[in-house]
CSV table of C-alpha atoms in Angstrom, one decimal:
chain,number,residue,atom,x,y,z
A,1,MET,CA,-86.4,-185.9,-84.8
A,2,VAL,CA,-85.9,-183.7,-87.8
A,3,SER,CA,-85.1,-185.5,-91.1
A,4,LYS,CA,-81.7,-184.6,-92.8
A,5,SER,CA,-83.8,-183.4,-95.7
A,6,GLU,CA,-85.5,-181.0,-93.6
A,7,ASN,CA,-82.4,-179.7,-92.0
A,8,SER,CA,-80.9,-179.2,-95.3
A,9,GLY,CA,-83.8,-177.2,-96.5
A,10,SER,CA,-83.5,-174.7,-93.7
A,11,LYS,CA,-80.1,-173.4,-94.4
A,12,ILE,CA,-79.7,-169.9,-96.2
A,13,SER,CA,-77.5,-169.4,-99.1
A,14,PHE,CA,-76.5,-166.5,-100.7
A,15,LYS,CA,-76.8,-167.8,-104.0
A,16,ASN,CA,-80.3,-168.3,-103.3
A,17,ILE,CA,-80.7,-164.5,-102.3
A,18,LEU,CA,-78.0,-162.7,-104.4
A,19,THR,CA,-77.0,-163.2,-107.9
A,20,ARG,CA,-73.3,-163.4,-108.9
A,21,LYS,CA,-73.6,-159.9,-110.3
A,22,GLN,CA,-75.2,-158.4,-107.2
A,23,LEU,CA,-72.5,-159.9,-104.9
A,24,ILE,CA,-69.8,-158.4,-107.2
A,25,ALA,CA,-71.5,-155.1,-107.1
A,26,ILE,CA,-71.9,-155.1,-103.3
A,27,LEU,CA,-67.9,-155.8,-103.2
A,28,PHE,CA,-67.0,-153.2,-105.5
A,29,PHE,CA,-69.1,-150.9,-103.3
A,30,PHE,CA,-67.4,-151.6,-100.0
A,31,ILE,CA,-64.1,-151.6,-101.9
A,32,ALA,CA,-65.1,-147.8,-103.2
A,33,ILE,CA,-66.2,-146.9,-99.6
A,34,LEU,CA,-62.8,-148.0,-98.1
A,35,SER,CA,-60.8,-146.2,-101.2
A,36,VAL,CA,-63.0,-142.9,-100.3
A,37,LEU,CA,-62.0,-143.3,-96.6
A,38,TYR,CA,-58.3,-144.0,-97.4
A,39,TYR,CA,-58.3,-141.0,-99.7
A,40,ILE,CA,-59.7,-138.7,-97.1
A,41,PHE,CA,-58.0,-139.9,-94.1
A,42,PHE,CA,-54.6,-141.7,-95.1
A,43,THR,CA,-53.4,-139.9,-98.4
A,44,PRO,CA,-50.0,-138.5,-97.7
A,45,ASN,CA,-49.5,-134.8,-98.4
A,46,TYR,CA,-46.5,-133.9,-100.1
A,47,TYR,CA,-45.1,-130.4,-100.4
A,48,GLU,CA,-42.2,-128.8,-102.6
A,49,MET,CA,-40.6,-126.7,-99.8
A,50,ASP,CA,-37.8,-127.8,-97.6
A,51,GLU,CA,-38.8,-129.9,-94.7
A,52,PRO,CA,-39.9,-129.7,-91.9
A,53,VAL,CA,-42.0,-126.7,-92.6
A,54,LYS,CA,-42.8,-124.5,-89.9
A,55,PHE,CA,-46.3,-123.5,-89.4
A,56,ASP,CA,-47.9,-121.3,-86.7
A,57,ILE,CA,-51.3,-121.8,-85.2
A,58,LYS,CA,-52.3,-118.4,-83.7
A,59,ARG,CA,-54.4,-117.8,-80.5
A,60,GLY,CA,-58.0,-117.6,-81.4
A,61,GLU,CA,-57.6,-119.2,-84.7
A,62,THR,CA,-60.4,-121.7,-85.8
A,63,LEU,CA,-59.8,-124.9,-87.4
A,64,SER,CA,-61.4,-123.8,-90.7
A,65,GLN,CA,-58.8,-120.8,-90.9
A,66,VAL,CA,-55.9,-123.2,-90.1
A,67,ILE,CA,-57.2,-125.6,-92.8
A,68,SER,CA,-57.4,-122.8,-95.3
A,69,ARG,CA,-53.8,-121.7,-94.6
A,70,LEU,CA,-52.5,-125.0,-94.7
A,71,TYR,CA,-53.9,-125.2,-98.2
A,72,ASP,CA,-52.8,-121.5,-99.3
A,73,GLU,CA,-49.3,-122.5,-98.1
A,74,LYS,CA,-49.7,-125.6,-100.1
A,75,ILE,CA,-48.8,-128.0,-97.2
A,76,ILE,CA,-52.0,-129.8,-98.0
A,77,ASN,CA,-53.8,-130.7,-101.3
A,78,ASN,CA,-57.5,-130.6,-100.5
A,79,LYS,CA,-59.3,-128.4,-97.7
A,80,THR,CA,-62.6,-130.6,-98.0
A,81,ASN,CA,-60.9,-133.9,-97.0
A,82,MET,CA,-59.0,-132.3,-94.2
A,83,ARG,CA,-62.3,-130.9,-92.8
A,84,ILE,CA,-64.2,-134.2,-93.1
A,85,ALA,CA,-61.1,-135.9,-91.5
A,86,ALA,CA,-61.3,-133.0,-88.7
A,87,PHE,CA,-65.2,-133.7,-88.4
A,88,VAL,CA,-64.9,-137.2,-88.0
A,89,TYR,CA,-61.7,-137.2,-85.6
A,90,GLY,CA,-63.4,-134.6,-83.3
A,91,ALA,CA,-60.5,-132.1,-83.7
A,92,GLU,CA,-62.5,-128.8,-83.9
A,93,LYS,CA,-62.1,-127.8,-80.3
A,94,LYS,CA,-58.7,-129.6,-79.7
A,95,ILE,CA,-56.1,-128.2,-81.9
A,96,ARG,CA,-53.5,-126.2,-79.9
A,97,ALA,CA,-51.9,-122.7,-80.6
A,98,ALA,CA,-48.5,-123.3,-81.2
A,99,ARG,CA,-45.6,-123.4,-83.6
A,100,TYR,CA,-45.0,-126.8,-85.4
A,101,SER,CA,-42.7,-128.7,-87.5
A,102,ILE,CA,-44.5,-130.5,-90.1
A,103,PRO,CA,-42.7,-133.3,-91.7
A,104,ASN,CA,-43.3,-134.0,-95.4
A,105,GLY,CA,-45.8,-136.6,-96.4
A,106,LEU,CA,-48.1,-136.7,-93.5
A,107,SER,CA,-51.7,-137.7,-93.9
A,108,TYR,CA,-54.6,-135.7,-92.9
A,109,LEU,CA,-55.0,-137.7,-89.8
A,110,ASP,CA,-51.5,-137.5,-88.8
A,111,LEU,CA,-51.7,-133.8,-89.2
A,112,LEU,CA,-54.6,-133.5,-87.1
A,113,ASP,CA,-52.9,-135.8,-84.6
A,114,LEU,CA,-49.8,-133.4,-84.5
A,115,PHE,CA,-51.9,-130.4,-83.9
A,116,MET,CA,-53.7,-132.1,-80.9
A,117,TYR,CA,-50.9,-134.3,-79.2
A,118,GLY,CA,-47.6,-133.7,-81.0
A,119,GLU,CA,-44.7,-131.9,-80.1
A,120,ALA,CA,-44.6,-128.0,-80.5
A,121,ASP,CA,-43.4,-124.7,-79.3
A,122,TYR,CA,-46.4,-123.5,-77.3
A,123,ILE,CA,-47.4,-119.6,-77.0
A,124,ARG,CA,-46.4,-118.3,-73.7
A,125,ARG,CA,-47.9,-115.3,-72.1
A,126,VAL,CA,-45.0,-112.8,-70.9
A,127,ASN,CA,-45.5,-109.7,-69.1
A,128,PHE,CA,-42.9,-107.2,-69.2
A,129,ARG,CA,-43.1,-104.6,-66.5
A,130,GLU,CA,-41.8,-100.9,-66.9
A,131,GLY,CA,-38.0,-100.3,-66.0
A,132,LEU,CA,-36.3,-103.7,-67.2
A,133,SER,CA,-33.0,-103.2,-68.9
A,134,ILE,CA,-31.9,-105.7,-72.0
A,135,PRO,CA,-30.3,-108.3,-69.6
A,136,TYR,CA,-33.2,-108.6,-67.5
A,137,LEU,CA,-35.6,-109.0,-70.5
A,138,ALA,CA,-33.4,-111.4,-71.8
A,139,SER,CA,-33.4,-113.5,-68.6
A,140,ARG,CA,-37.1,-113.1,-68.4
A,141,LEU,CA,-37.5,-114.4,-72.0
A,142,ARG,CA,-35.4,-117.4,-71.2
A,143,ARG,CA,-37.0,-118.3,-68.2
A,144,GLU,CA,-40.6,-118.1,-69.4
A,145,ALA,CA,-40.2,-118.8,-73.2
A,146,LEU,CA,-36.8,-120.6,-73.5
A,147,ILE,CA,-35.4,-117.8,-75.9
A,148,ASP,CA,-31.8,-117.8,-76.4
A,149,SER,CA,-30.8,-114.9,-74.1
A,150,ALA,CA,-27.4,-114.6,-75.2
A,151,ALA,CA,-28.6,-114.1,-78.7
A,152,PHE,CA,-31.2,-111.6,-77.6
A,153,VAL,CA,-28.6,-109.4,-75.7
A,154,HIS,CA,-26.2,-109.5,-78.6
A,155,LEU,CA,-28.9,-108.3,-81.3
A,156,ALA,CA,-30.7,-105.8,-78.8
A,157,LYS,CA,-27.2,-104.1,-78.0
A,158,ASP,CA,-26.1,-103.8,-81.6
A,159,SER,CA,-26.2,-100.2,-83.0
A,160,GLY,CA,-26.3,-101.5,-86.6
A,161,PHE,CA,-29.5,-103.7,-85.9
A,162,ALA,CA,-31.1,-100.8,-84.1
A,163,ALA,CA,-30.5,-98.7,-87.2
A,164,SER,CA,-32.5,-101.3,-89.3
A,165,PHE,CA,-35.6,-99.9,-87.3
A,166,ASN,CA,-34.5,-96.2,-88.2
A,167,ILE,CA,-33.4,-95.9,-84.5
A,168,ASN,CA,-30.3,-94.0,-84.3
A,169,ALA,CA,-29.2,-95.1,-80.8
A,170,PRO,CA,-26.2,-97.1,-79.2
A,171,SER,CA,-28.7,-100.0,-78.7
A,172,LEU,CA,-32.4,-101.0,-78.4
A,173,GLU,CA,-32.5,-100.0,-74.9
A,174,GLY,CA,-35.6,-97.9,-74.1
A,175,TYR,CA,-37.2,-99.3,-77.4
A,176,LEU,CA,-38.3,-102.7,-76.1
A,177,PHE,CA,-41.9,-101.8,-75.1
A,178,PRO,CA,-43.1,-103.1,-71.8
A,179,ASP,CA,-46.4,-104.8,-72.2
A,180,VAL,CA,-48.1,-108.4,-72.1
A,181,TYR,CA,-46.7,-110.4,-75.1
A,182,TYR,CA,-47.7,-113.8,-76.7
A,183,ILE,CA,-44.6,-115.6,-77.8
A,184,TYR,CA,-43.8,-118.9,-79.3
A,185,GLN,CA,-41.3,-120.9,-77.2
A,186,ARG,CA,-37.9,-120.9,-78.9
A,187,SER,CA,-38.6,-118.1,-81.1
A,188,PRO,CA,-35.4,-116.5,-82.9
A,189,ALA,CA,-34.2,-113.6,-80.9
A,190,GLU,CA,-34.8,-111.4,-84.0
A,191,GLU,CA,-38.4,-112.1,-84.1
A,192,VAL,CA,-39.0,-111.4,-80.6
A,193,ILE,CA,-37.1,-108.2,-80.9
A,194,ASN,CA,-39.3,-107.3,-83.8
A,195,ILE,CA,-42.3,-107.7,-81.8
A,196,LEU,CA,-41.2,-105.7,-78.8
A,197,VAL,CA,-40.1,-102.8,-81.2
A,198,GLU,CA,-43.5,-103.1,-82.9
A,199,GLY,CA,-44.9,-102.5,-79.5
A,200,PHE,CA,-43.1,-99.3,-79.0
A,201,ASN,CA,-44.0,-98.2,-82.6
A,202,ASN,CA,-47.6,-98.8,-82.1
A,203,PHE,CA,-47.6,-96.8,-78.6
A,204,MET,CA,-45.6,-93.8,-80.1
A,205,HIS,CA,-48.0,-93.0,-82.8
A,206,ASP,CA,-48.0,-89.4,-84.6
A,207,THR,CA,-49.8,-87.4,-82.1
A,208,LEU,CA,-47.2,-88.4,-79.5
A,209,LYS,CA,-44.3,-87.7,-82.0
A,210,GLN,CA,-45.7,-84.4,-82.7
A,211,ARG,CA,-46.1,-83.7,-78.9
A,212,ALA,CA,-42.3,-84.5,-78.5
A,213,SER,CA,-41.6,-81.8,-81.3
A,214,GLU,CA,-43.6,-79.2,-79.8
A,215,LEU,CA,-41.5,-79.4,-76.4
A,216,GLY,CA,-38.5,-79.3,-78.9
A,217,LEU,CA,-37.4,-83.0,-78.1
A,218,THR,CA,-36.8,-85.9,-80.5
A,219,VAL,CA,-38.4,-89.1,-79.9
A,220,HIS,CA,-35.0,-90.7,-78.6
A,221,GLU,CA,-34.5,-88.0,-76.1
A,222,VAL,CA,-38.1,-88.5,-74.9
A,223,VAL,CA,-37.3,-92.2,-74.6
A,224,VAL,CA,-33.8,-91.5,-72.6
A,225,LEU,CA,-35.5,-89.1,-70.2
A,226,ALA,CA,-38.6,-91.3,-69.5
A,227,SER,CA,-36.1,-94.1,-68.7
A,228,ILE,CA,-34.3,-91.9,-66.2
A,229,VAL,CA,-37.6,-90.9,-64.7
A,230,LYS,CA,-38.6,-94.7,-64.4
A,231,GLY,CA,-35.4,-95.2,-62.7
A,232,GLU,CA,-36.1,-92.8,-60.0
A,233,THR,CA,-39.6,-93.8,-59.2
A,234,HIS,CA,-42.3,-96.4,-59.3
A,235,ASN,CA,-44.9,-93.9,-58.2
A,236,PHE,CA,-46.8,-93.3,-61.5
A,237,GLU,CA,-48.3,-90.1,-59.9
A,238,GLU,CA,-45.0,-88.5,-59.1
A,239,MET,CA,-43.5,-89.2,-62.7
A,240,PRO,CA,-44.6,-86.0,-64.2
A,241,ARG,CA,-43.2,-83.9,-61.6
A,242,ILE,CA,-39.9,-85.6,-61.7
A,243,ALA,CA,-40.0,-85.2,-65.5
A,244,GLY,CA,-40.7,-81.3,-64.8
A,245,VAL,CA,-37.5,-81.1,-62.6
A,246,TYR,CA,-35.2,-82.6,-65.1
A,247,LEU,CA,-36.8,-80.7,-68.1
A,248,ASN,CA,-36.2,-77.6,-65.9
A,249,ARG,CA,-32.4,-78.6,-65.4
A,250,LEU,CA,-32.0,-79.3,-69.1
A,251,ARG,CA,-33.7,-75.9,-69.9
A,252,ILE,CA,-31.2,-74.0,-67.8
A,253,GLY,CA,-28.2,-76.1,-68.8
A,254,MET,CA,-27.8,-77.7,-65.3
A,255,ARG,CA,-26.6,-81.2,-65.1
A,256,LEU,CA,-29.1,-83.7,-64.3
A,257,GLN,CA,-27.1,-85.5,-61.6
A,258,ALA,CA,-29.4,-88.4,-61.8
A,259,ASP,CA,-28.3,-91.5,-59.8
A,260,PRO,CA,-30.1,-94.3,-62.0
A,261,THR,CA,-27.8,-93.3,-65.0
A,262,LEU,CA,-24.8,-94.0,-62.9
A,263,GLN,CA,-26.4,-97.2,-61.6
A,264,TYR,CA,-26.8,-98.1,-65.3
A,265,ILE,CA,-23.0,-98.5,-65.8
A,266,LEU,CA,-21.9,-99.9,-62.5
A,267,PRO,CA,-20.7,-103.5,-62.7
A,268,GLY,CA,-22.8,-106.1,-60.8
A,269,GLY,CA,-26.1,-104.3,-60.9
A,270,TRP,CA,-27.7,-101.7,-58.7
A,271,ARG,CA,-26.3,-100.8,-55.5
A,272,ARG,CA,-25.9,-97.7,-53.0
A,273,LEU,CA,-23.7,-95.0,-54.8
A,274,LEU,CA,-20.3,-94.1,-53.1
A,275,TYR,CA,-18.5,-90.7,-53.8
A,276,GLU,CA,-16.1,-92.3,-55.9
A,277,ASP,CA,-18.7,-93.5,-58.3
A,278,LEU,CA,-19.5,-89.8,-59.1
A,279,ARG,CA,-16.1,-89.5,-60.7
A,280,VAL,CA,-16.6,-92.6,-63.1
A,281,ASP,CA,-15.8,-91.2,-66.7
A,282,SER,CA,-18.6,-92.2,-68.9
A,283,PRO,CA,-21.3,-90.4,-71.0
A,284,TYR,CA,-23.9,-92.1,-68.8
A,285,ASN,CA,-22.4,-90.2,-65.6
A,286,THR,CA,-24.9,-87.3,-65.5
A,287,TYR,CA,-22.8,-85.9,-62.4
A,288,LEU,CA,-19.9,-85.4,-64.9
A,289,TYR,CA,-21.6,-84.5,-68.5
A,290,SER,CA,-24.3,-82.1,-69.0
A,291,GLY,CA,-27.3,-83.0,-71.1
A,292,LEU,CA,-28.8,-86.5,-71.7
A,293,PRO,CA,-26.9,-89.8,-71.9
A,294,PRO,CA,-26.5,-91.3,-75.2
A,295,GLY,CA,-29.1,-94.0,-74.8
A,296,ALA,CA,-31.8,-95.0,-72.5
A,297,ILE,CA,-31.2,-96.9,-69.2
A,298,ASN,CA,-34.2,-99.3,-69.3
A,299,SER,CA,-37.4,-99.9,-71.0
A,300,PRO,CA,-40.0,-97.1,-70.1
A,301,GLY,CA,-43.5,-97.7,-70.3
A,302,LYS,CA,-46.6,-95.5,-71.1
A,303,ASN,CA,-46.6,-93.8,-67.9
A,304,SER,CA,-43.0,-92.7,-67.8
A,305,ILE,CA,-43.1,-91.6,-71.6
A,306,LEU,CA,-46.2,-89.6,-71.2
A,307,SER,CA,-45.1,-88.0,-68.1
A,308,VAL,CA,-42.1,-86.6,-70.3
A,309,LEU,CA,-44.5,-85.6,-73.1
A,310,TYR,CA,-46.8,-83.9,-70.6
A,311,PRO,CA,-44.8,-82.9,-67.6
A,312,GLU,CA,-45.8,-80.9,-64.3
A,313,GLN,CA,-45.1,-77.3,-64.8
A,314,HIS,CA,-43.3,-76.1,-62.0
A,315,ASN,CA,-39.8,-74.4,-60.7
A,316,TYR,CA,-38.5,-77.3,-58.7
A,317,LEU,CA,-34.6,-78.2,-59.4
A,318,PHE,CA,-34.1,-80.6,-56.9
A,319,PHE,CA,-35.8,-83.8,-55.4
A,320,VAL,CA,-34.6,-86.3,-52.6
A,321,ALA,CA,-36.4,-89.5,-51.3
A,322,ASP,CA,-38.5,-88.7,-48.4
A,323,GLY,CA,-38.5,-92.4,-46.7
A,324,LYS,CA,-42.1,-93.0,-47.4
A,325,GLY,CA,-42.1,-94.0,-50.9
A,326,GLY,CA,-42.1,-90.6,-52.5
A,327,HIS,CA,-39.9,-87.4,-52.8
A,328,ASN,CA,-39.5,-83.9,-51.6
A,329,PHE,CA,-39.2,-81.3,-54.1
A,330,SER,CA,-37.5,-78.1,-53.7
A,331,ARG,CA,-36.7,-74.9,-55.7
A,332,THR,CA,-33.4,-73.8,-54.0
A,333,TYR,CA,-30.3,-75.8,-53.2
A,334,ALA,CA,-30.5,-74.6,-49.3
A,335,GLU,CA,-34.0,-76.1,-49.3
A,336,HIS,CA,-32.8,-79.3,-50.8
A,337,LEU,CA,-30.2,-79.7,-48.5
A,338,ARG,CA,-32.5,-79.5,-45.6
A,339,TYR,CA,-34.7,-82.4,-47.1
A,340,VAL,CA,-31.3,-84.2,-47.7
A,341,ARG,CA,-30.5,-84.0,-43.8
A,342,GLU,CA,-34.0,-85.2,-43.2
A,343,TYR,CA,-33.6,-88.1,-45.4
A,344,ARG,CA,-30.1,-89.1,-43.8
A,345,GLN,CA,-31.8,-88.8,-40.2
A,346,TRP,CA,-34.5,-91.2,-41.3
A,347,VAL,CA,-32.0,-93.5,-42.8
A,348,ASN,CA,-30.2,-93.7,-39.7
A,349,SER,CA,-33.2,-94.1,-37.6
A,350,GLN,CA,-34.1,-97.1,-39.7
A,351,LYS,CA,-30.6,-98.4,-39.1
A,352,LYS,CA,-30.8,-98.2,-35.5
A,353,ASN,CA,-34.2,-100.1,-35.4
A,354,GLN,CA,-33.0,-103.1,-37.1
């Protein structure tokens, strides 16, 4: 049996190991560590702007770039603390490209948590194909990026707003360039329109403007004619030939008589034209009025615009669908009528087979 005195002698006392001063030093050390950790992770960041601040993280942007912008925009007070918190939190590869609303007073950890898991307006990839009109663009934007379609249509059809881009046209129809865009959800309509018009300006560089001038055309005339060409065909290979037909007609003062310009003004969207439609009194009715209509009828893309700037040189003045996805072209009206009869026979044969 172990005696009481022996048992008490085996106990370890901090008093026997550390002095009072050493205990106090260790305590202060741990308090200092906790204070540093609190300062790095939990210190609130206050900014002087109206809250919440909108902050965009762009596609392909690194965390280091994001932190630098947060500091430059005075949303955070210390870049180093944010970097340490991000490293400890494992946030380097987890932040999401999106548009965030940052409340005032968030700590570094709160900010990182917002960028990784919080609510945001994400970037959406939107592919606009050639030939869409303003209402169709608006519908696509509403469906794919939650953009206010009514506001988009209102602004895009405002000639005064078009003038702010130095575009003298009834609307921005034709200048909302078809391409692949990355757009934040719920972006203001004005912001989205700026992106699409910038796409047009980037494509329509000085060399192409000079080419238009050589043809005796303004940029607006190129856009309008390109939209008509796009309205006539989806066949890129045929576009330069169709552009050549319309340029030949313009050159001799012949009316364009382009069905797509009539389709553009018909209520309810595109349909098969009737004879009474040809008498609709509108500057877009190229059966009644000579020259180009006042504005574009859709958003022409690269192929359509280049077809007008570099048209096929020929003497054709007429064309009609061939029933096979292409067109028959002719120099004389008599030849054209023959192709029209052939097309109507083809249409009738298709009806009988249905």
